[in-house]
Short mmCIF file of C-alpha atoms in Angstrom, two decimals:
data_model
loop_
_atom_site.label_atom_id
_atom_site.label_comp_id
_atom_site.label_asym_id
_atom_site.label_seq_id
_atom_site.Cartn_x
_atom_site.Cartn_y
_atom_site.Cartn_z
CA UNK A 15 131.64 -28.39 44.71
CA UNK A 16 131.41 -32.37 45.87
CA UNK A 17 135.08 -32.83 44.42
CA UNK A 18 135.55 -29.75 46.32
CA UNK A 19 134.40 -30.63 49.80
CA UNK A 20 135.58 -34.55 48.95
CA UNK A 21 139.00 -33.68 48.85
CA UNK A 22 139.58 -30.55 51.02
CA UNK A 23 138.45 -33.31 54.15
CA UNK A 24 139.43 -36.29 53.49
CA UNK A 25 143.03 -34.82 52.54
CA UNK A 26 143.33 -33.25 56.27
CA UNK A 27 141.69 -35.58 57.88
CA UNK A 28 144.84 -37.54 56.66
CA UNK A 29 147.64 -35.58 56.77
CA UNK A 30 146.31 -34.45 60.27
CA UNK A 31 145.97 -38.13 61.09
CA UNK A 32 149.32 -38.73 60.45
CA UNK A 33 150.89 -35.95 61.82
CA UNK A 34 149.70 -36.77 64.78
CA UNK A 35 151.85 -39.83 66.62
CA UNK A 36 155.12 -38.08 65.27
CA UNK A 37 154.29 -34.95 66.88
CA UNK A 38 152.87 -36.32 70.45
CA UNK A 39 156.34 -37.99 70.85
CA UNK A 40 158.00 -34.77 70.01
CA UNK A 41 156.53 -32.33 72.24
CA UNK A 42 156.57 -35.17 74.55
CA UNK A 43 160.05 -35.69 73.98
CA UNK A 44 160.26 -31.30 74.94
CA UNK A 45 158.51 -31.84 78.01
CA UNK A 46 155.58 -29.43 76.27
CA UNK A 47 153.37 -30.75 79.22
CA UNK A 48 150.31 -28.99 80.38
CA UNK A 49 150.72 -26.99 84.23
CA UNK A 50 146.49 -28.07 85.54
CA UNK A 51 145.57 -24.40 87.74
CA UNK A 52 146.06 -25.72 91.74
CA UNK A 53 142.03 -24.56 91.68
CA UNK A 54 141.07 -27.31 89.36
CA UNK A 55 142.48 -30.64 90.93
CA UNK A 56 139.55 -32.28 89.40
CA UNK A 57 142.01 -32.24 86.48
CA UNK A 58 145.41 -33.28 87.67
CA UNK A 59 146.10 -36.57 85.84
CA UNK A 60 145.87 -34.56 83.35
CA UNK A 61 149.30 -32.40 84.82
CA UNK A 62 151.38 -32.53 82.15
CA UNK A 63 150.47 -33.70 78.83
CA UNK A 64 151.72 -32.22 76.16
CA UNK A 65 150.19 -29.19 75.16
CA UNK A 66 149.90 -27.42 71.00
CA UNK A 67 148.85 -30.00 69.72
CA UNK A 68 146.78 -27.70 67.22
CA UNK A 69 149.53 -27.77 65.07
CA UNK A 70 148.33 -31.01 63.72
CA UNK A 71 145.16 -29.28 63.08
CA UNK A 72 146.63 -26.08 61.86
CA UNK A 73 149.73 -28.28 59.85
CA UNK A 74 147.24 -29.57 57.76
CA UNK A 75 144.28 -26.94 56.90
CA UNK A 76 147.43 -24.62 56.11
CA UNK A 77 148.18 -28.08 53.60
CA UNK A 78 144.57 -28.80 52.26
CA UNK A 79 143.85 -25.29 51.95
CA UNK A 80 147.05 -23.54 50.15
CA UNK A 81 146.72 -27.25 47.13
CA UNK A 82 143.44 -27.20 47.40
CA UNK A 83 142.91 -23.69 45.55
CA UNK A 84 145.90 -24.56 43.28
CA UNK A 85 144.58 -27.50 41.89
CA UNK A 86 141.48 -27.55 41.79
CA UNK A 87 140.19 -24.58 41.50
CA UNK A 88 143.17 -22.75 40.27
CA UNK A 89 142.37 -19.67 41.22
CA UNK A 90 143.95 -17.82 44.30
CA UNK A 91 140.39 -16.03 46.63
CA UNK A 92 141.25 -12.91 48.50
CA UNK A 93 138.68 -14.31 51.14
CA UNK A 94 140.30 -17.57 51.50
CA UNK A 95 143.61 -17.00 52.46
CA UNK A 96 142.02 -14.02 54.42
CA UNK A 97 140.35 -16.64 56.55
CA UNK A 98 143.60 -18.41 57.31
CA UNK A 99 145.91 -16.13 57.84
CA UNK A 100 144.28 -14.53 60.42
CA UNK A 101 143.54 -18.15 61.67
CA UNK A 102 147.43 -18.36 62.19
CA UNK A 103 147.76 -14.95 63.26
CA UNK A 104 145.29 -15.38 66.95
CA UNK A 105 147.59 -19.46 66.47
CA UNK A 106 150.42 -17.59 66.49
CA UNK A 107 149.59 -15.46 69.71
CA UNK A 108 148.29 -19.08 71.32
CA UNK A 109 151.40 -19.97 70.58
CA UNK A 110 153.75 -17.25 72.03
CA UNK A 111 151.54 -18.00 75.34
CA UNK A 112 151.75 -21.70 75.65
CA UNK A 113 154.88 -21.22 74.88
CA UNK A 114 155.30 -18.56 78.42
CA UNK A 115 153.65 -20.56 80.49
CA UNK A 116 156.81 -23.36 79.10
CA UNK A 117 158.60 -20.98 79.93
CA UNK A 118 156.95 -19.69 83.39
CA UNK A 119 156.52 -23.30 84.67
CA UNK A 120 152.65 -22.50 85.43
CA UNK A 121 149.51 -21.65 83.72
CA UNK A 122 149.99 -18.12 83.21
CA UNK A 123 151.38 -17.24 79.89
CA UNK A 124 150.04 -13.44 78.29
CA UNK A 125 148.62 -11.30 80.01
CA UNK A 126 144.97 -10.86 78.84
CA UNK A 127 145.76 -6.59 78.74
CA UNK A 128 148.43 -8.30 76.13
CA UNK A 129 146.06 -10.46 74.48
CA UNK A 130 143.82 -8.53 73.95
CA UNK A 131 145.69 -5.98 72.01
CA UNK A 132 147.62 -8.75 69.50
CA UNK A 133 143.68 -9.52 68.96
CA UNK A 134 142.46 -6.30 68.47
CA UNK A 135 145.15 -5.06 65.90
CA UNK A 136 144.56 -8.46 64.06
CA UNK A 137 140.79 -7.74 63.74
CA UNK A 138 140.94 -4.87 62.10
CA UNK A 139 143.25 -5.60 60.10
CA UNK A 140 141.68 -8.52 58.82
CA UNK A 141 138.00 -6.32 58.51
CA UNK A 142 139.96 -3.67 56.17
CA UNK A 143 140.71 -5.97 54.14
CA UNK A 144 137.70 -8.20 53.52
CA UNK A 145 136.41 -4.55 53.22
CA UNK A 146 138.64 -3.02 50.80
CA UNK A 147 138.38 -5.90 48.96
CA UNK A 148 135.12 -5.39 48.34
CA UNK A 149 133.81 -8.74 50.06
CA UNK A 150 131.87 -6.88 52.92
CA UNK A 151 129.69 -4.77 53.29
CA UNK A 152 129.01 -2.78 56.57
CA UNK A 153 124.98 -4.34 57.45
CA UNK A 154 124.32 -6.92 59.58
CA UNK A 155 122.07 -9.92 58.51
CA UNK A 156 119.61 -10.48 60.90
CA UNK A 157 118.98 -13.86 60.65
CA UNK A 158 114.99 -15.42 60.65
CA UNK A 159 113.86 -11.96 60.11
CA UNK A 160 115.37 -11.53 56.51
CA UNK A 161 116.85 -8.89 57.10
CA UNK A 162 119.89 -6.59 56.79
CA UNK A 163 120.45 -3.50 59.02
CA UNK A 164 123.12 -1.27 57.21
CA UNK A 165 124.88 0.67 59.05
CA UNK A 166 128.08 3.66 59.27
CA UNK A 167 131.58 1.63 58.47
CA UNK A 168 133.48 3.30 61.96
CA UNK A 169 129.99 1.75 63.63
CA UNK A 170 130.60 -1.95 62.09
CA UNK A 171 134.02 -2.00 62.04
CA UNK A 172 133.51 -1.66 66.11
CA UNK A 173 130.27 -3.99 66.73
CA UNK A 174 132.20 -6.72 63.66
CA UNK A 175 135.88 -6.36 66.13
CA UNK A 176 133.92 -6.78 69.16
CA UNK A 177 132.38 -10.07 67.79
CA UNK A 178 135.57 -11.27 65.99
CA UNK A 179 137.82 -10.71 69.99
CA UNK A 180 135.17 -12.24 71.76
CA UNK A 181 134.71 -15.97 69.88
CA UNK A 182 138.10 -16.36 69.53
CA UNK A 183 138.17 -15.61 73.50
CA UNK A 184 135.10 -17.50 73.62
CA UNK A 185 136.76 -20.76 72.01
CA UNK A 186 139.99 -20.66 73.64
CA UNK A 187 137.68 -20.47 77.03
CA UNK A 188 135.61 -23.72 75.69
CA UNK A 189 138.44 -26.12 75.39
CA UNK A 190 138.67 -26.78 79.30
CA UNK A 191 137.66 -30.48 79.11
CA UNK A 192 138.75 -33.56 76.28
CA UNK A 193 137.84 -32.78 73.53
CA UNK A 194 135.12 -30.22 74.02
CA UNK A 195 136.38 -27.14 71.91
CA UNK A 196 137.58 -29.73 68.69
CA UNK A 197 133.58 -30.94 69.25
CA UNK A 198 132.24 -28.04 69.82
CA UNK A 199 133.90 -26.89 66.28
CA UNK A 200 133.62 -29.69 63.99
CA UNK A 201 130.33 -28.64 63.48
CA UNK A 202 130.18 -25.60 63.91
CA UNK A 203 132.07 -26.70 60.19
CA UNK A 204 130.42 -28.21 58.67
CA UNK A 205 127.23 -25.15 59.09
CA UNK A 206 129.90 -23.48 57.58
CA UNK A 207 130.35 -26.01 54.88
CA UNK A 208 126.62 -26.26 54.11
CA UNK A 209 126.03 -22.17 53.43
CA UNK A 210 129.67 -21.91 51.54
CA UNK A 211 127.30 -24.37 49.27
CA UNK A 212 123.95 -22.53 48.75
CA UNK A 213 125.90 -18.90 48.80
CA UNK A 214 129.06 -20.37 45.93
CA UNK A 215 130.91 -19.40 47.98
CA UNK A 216 134.10 -21.51 47.74
CA UNK A 217 136.20 -20.22 49.35
CA UNK A 218 134.46 -20.59 52.69
CA UNK A 219 133.76 -24.21 51.42
CA UNK A 220 137.75 -24.95 50.89
CA UNK A 221 138.30 -23.50 54.66
CA UNK A 222 135.69 -24.93 56.52
CA UNK A 223 136.49 -28.32 54.99
CA UNK A 224 139.88 -28.31 55.78
CA UNK A 225 138.99 -27.13 59.66
CA UNK A 226 136.15 -30.40 59.64
CA UNK A 227 138.52 -32.96 58.30
CA UNK A 228 141.63 -31.65 60.71
CA UNK A 229 139.28 -31.50 63.71
CA UNK A 230 138.16 -34.76 62.83
CA UNK A 231 141.77 -36.71 63.24
CA UNK A 232 142.46 -34.25 65.99
CA UNK A 233 139.67 -35.70 67.45
CA UNK A 234 141.32 -39.24 67.71
CA UNK A 235 144.32 -38.52 70.78
CA UNK A 236 142.12 -35.60 71.78
CA UNK A 237 138.84 -36.93 72.62
CA UNK A 238 138.90 -37.73 76.88
CA UNK A 239 141.59 -39.16 77.91
CA UNK A 240 142.89 -36.88 76.19
CA UNK A 241 146.42 -37.71 74.83
CA UNK A 242 147.55 -34.69 73.61
CA UNK A 243 145.60 -30.64 73.88
CA UNK A 244 145.40 -28.70 71.50
CA UNK A 245 146.82 -25.35 73.45
CA UNK A 246 145.94 -21.55 73.16
CA UNK A 247 147.68 -22.86 70.03
CA UNK A 248 145.22 -24.46 68.80
CA UNK A 249 141.37 -22.55 70.69
CA UNK A 250 143.19 -18.77 69.11
CA UNK A 251 143.31 -20.65 66.29
CA UNK A 252 140.18 -21.86 66.08
CA UNK A 253 138.91 -19.11 66.97
CA UNK A 254 139.94 -17.28 63.99
CA UNK A 255 139.12 -19.66 62.02
CA UNK A 256 134.72 -19.40 62.99
CA UNK A 257 134.73 -15.67 63.10
CA UNK A 258 137.16 -15.65 59.70
CA UNK A 259 134.88 -17.75 58.54
CA UNK A 260 131.09 -16.07 59.87
CA UNK A 261 132.68 -12.47 58.44
CA UNK A 262 134.05 -14.28 55.06
CA UNK A 263 129.92 -15.39 54.62
CA UNK A 264 128.79 -12.15 56.09
CA UNK A 265 126.97 -14.15 59.07
CA UNK A 266 128.33 -12.95 62.25
CA UNK A 267 124.61 -13.23 63.43
CA UNK A 268 124.75 -15.85 62.84
CA UNK A 269 127.41 -17.12 65.34
CA UNK A 270 125.10 -16.19 68.18
CA UNK A 271 123.03 -20.00 67.05
CA UNK A 272 125.88 -21.72 66.15
CA UNK A 273 127.99 -20.66 68.30
CA UNK A 274 125.61 -21.40 71.59
CA UNK A 275 128.01 -23.60 74.20
CA UNK A 276 131.32 -20.96 72.94
CA UNK A 277 128.09 -17.97 74.40
CA UNK A 278 127.16 -20.30 77.91
CA UNK A 279 131.04 -20.80 78.94
CA UNK A 280 132.01 -16.55 78.32
CA UNK A 281 128.77 -16.02 80.01
CA UNK A 282 128.63 -18.26 82.82
CA UNK A 283 132.03 -16.76 83.86
CA UNK A 284 130.94 -14.00 83.12
CA UNK A 285 127.81 -13.61 85.66
CA UNK A 286 130.45 -15.59 88.14
CA UNK A 287 132.78 -13.55 88.68
CA UNK A 288 130.82 -10.81 88.92
CA UNK A 289 128.88 -11.97 91.34
CA UNK A 290 130.94 -13.26 92.96
CA UNK A 291 132.63 -9.89 93.11
CA UNK A 292 129.58 -8.08 94.33
CA UNK A 293 128.94 -10.32 97.07
CA UNK A 294 132.45 -10.47 98.79
CA UNK A 295 132.74 -9.76 102.22
CA UNK A 296 135.05 -9.92 104.69
CA UNK A 297 136.26 -13.48 106.16
CA UNK A 298 135.33 -13.81 109.80
CA UNK A 299 136.80 -15.74 112.87
CA UNK A 300 134.78 -17.19 115.57
CA UNK A 301 134.91 -13.97 117.80
CA UNK A 302 133.90 -11.71 114.45
CA UNK A 303 137.27 -10.23 113.19
CA UNK A 304 138.41 -10.43 110.08
CA UNK A 305 140.52 -12.97 108.73
CA UNK A 306 143.94 -11.78 107.59
CA UNK A 307 146.32 -13.56 104.74
CA UNK A 308 150.08 -13.27 105.42
CA UNK A 309 151.11 -10.26 104.56
CA UNK A 310 148.41 -8.43 107.11
CA UNK A 311 145.47 -7.96 103.88
CA UNK A 312 142.10 -8.98 105.08
CA UNK A 313 141.08 -12.24 103.22
CA UNK A 314 137.55 -11.35 101.62
CA UNK A 315 135.19 -13.83 100.52
CA UNK A 316 131.74 -13.83 97.90
CA UNK A 317 129.43 -16.33 96.83
CA UNK A 318 129.37 -17.99 92.98
CA UNK A 319 125.97 -18.98 91.25
CA UNK A 320 127.65 -22.23 90.01
CA UNK A 321 130.05 -24.46 91.71
CA UNK A 322 132.51 -23.73 89.65
CA UNK A 323 132.87 -21.28 85.71
CA UNK A 324 133.31 -21.94 82.95
CA UNK A 325 130.13 -24.50 83.03
CA UNK A 326 131.32 -27.35 82.13
CA UNK A 327 133.40 -27.11 85.00
CA UNK A 328 130.03 -27.03 87.14
CA UNK A 329 128.35 -30.41 85.67
CA UNK A 330 131.56 -31.68 86.14
CA UNK A 331 131.13 -30.89 89.91
CA UNK A 332 127.76 -32.75 89.24
CA UNK A 333 129.38 -35.62 88.84
CA UNK A 334 128.57 -35.42 85.26
CA UNK A 335 132.42 -36.90 82.52
CA UNK A 336 133.98 -35.64 80.21
CA UNK A 337 132.44 -37.64 77.96
CA UNK A 338 129.14 -37.64 78.30
CA UNK A 339 129.97 -32.96 78.53
CA UNK A 340 131.69 -32.96 75.03
CA UNK A 341 128.59 -35.37 73.74
CA UNK A 342 125.86 -32.77 74.87
CA UNK A 343 127.52 -30.10 74.06
CA UNK A 344 128.74 -31.44 70.63
CA UNK A 345 124.78 -32.70 70.66
CA UNK A 346 123.64 -28.89 71.23
CA UNK A 347 125.70 -27.29 68.32
CA UNK A 348 124.08 -29.65 66.61
CA UNK A 349 121.02 -28.84 66.75
CA UNK A 350 120.92 -25.09 66.70
CA UNK A 351 123.79 -25.42 63.51
CA UNK A 352 120.30 -26.97 61.53
CA UNK A 353 118.33 -24.71 63.20
CA UNK A 354 121.15 -21.41 61.98
CA UNK A 355 120.45 -22.94 58.75
CA UNK A 356 116.81 -22.29 58.35
CA UNK A 357 117.15 -19.34 60.23
CA UNK A 358 119.99 -17.67 56.85
CA UNK A 359 119.62 -19.68 53.87
CA UNK A 360 116.81 -17.64 53.07
CA UNK A 361 119.34 -14.90 52.38
CA UNK A 362 120.45 -16.82 49.65
CA UNK A 363 118.20 -19.36 48.46
#
């Protein structure tokens, strides 16, 4: 296991770091630049920064996962390649989204319904493959409680698909600052390396190690000030990777702990939108009459819980630097991963 971890991490790091500069030049020459939303003026200086840089770690993780399994492990693992394939398919959704944004020259790609449908189908296929291969049982292990809840397969697959799609979108939502998604996901990858080792799950160790090495290299180019963004190509790949690893370890509930930042980012966005809609009222002029837009529609205005959502934007508007936010969020994730270890390790030891 030590050799597998060392080789996978180092090889993935070297490959990603080596192709990074060439990939950034290519993306720049192809004018694959990120378009900044008008309601995020604090990021105006990042306009046209090359996006789809997620290919940097996607390529390294793919190559290392395949070669490590073939050369070192000398076996073809359904778990390892299923998680890889799931991540690649989610990354493909992100790539389509990124290409649509670039073609339209704006920060709007696939619709939320299109994304959800594609993500849901992939989740159902992934879960079914693992279940038919005997790698996934319809039970949920509850960390710290030390118990597993056995539930009907149809109920389980609905819950599991919801967790997977939610995780995928949560990681995507977290990718809002330089180095944030990669910085938070790196300790999560290390957590799954440890869980893979104590559970003697070599496929998980291989993929998680490649993930850790690739992300570490990507942060060289993505940490503030970022030379490249991962784009939806990278963030949806990461969402698939994290969710896939959780189910390959049969530890989906552990995502609540190790992915606490993902959860907080998502909840902050949901609360902001919900509260805004619930408190929405017509905008009145000085005479108390409703203000109308160019189309004659009454303008509406609601209240907000945060200065801006997701919550990383709130802290940014509170005066925190991007580096401070990333380091604190990554630090919280490290603490939660350690906590999750003590809650899940007894299941294997």
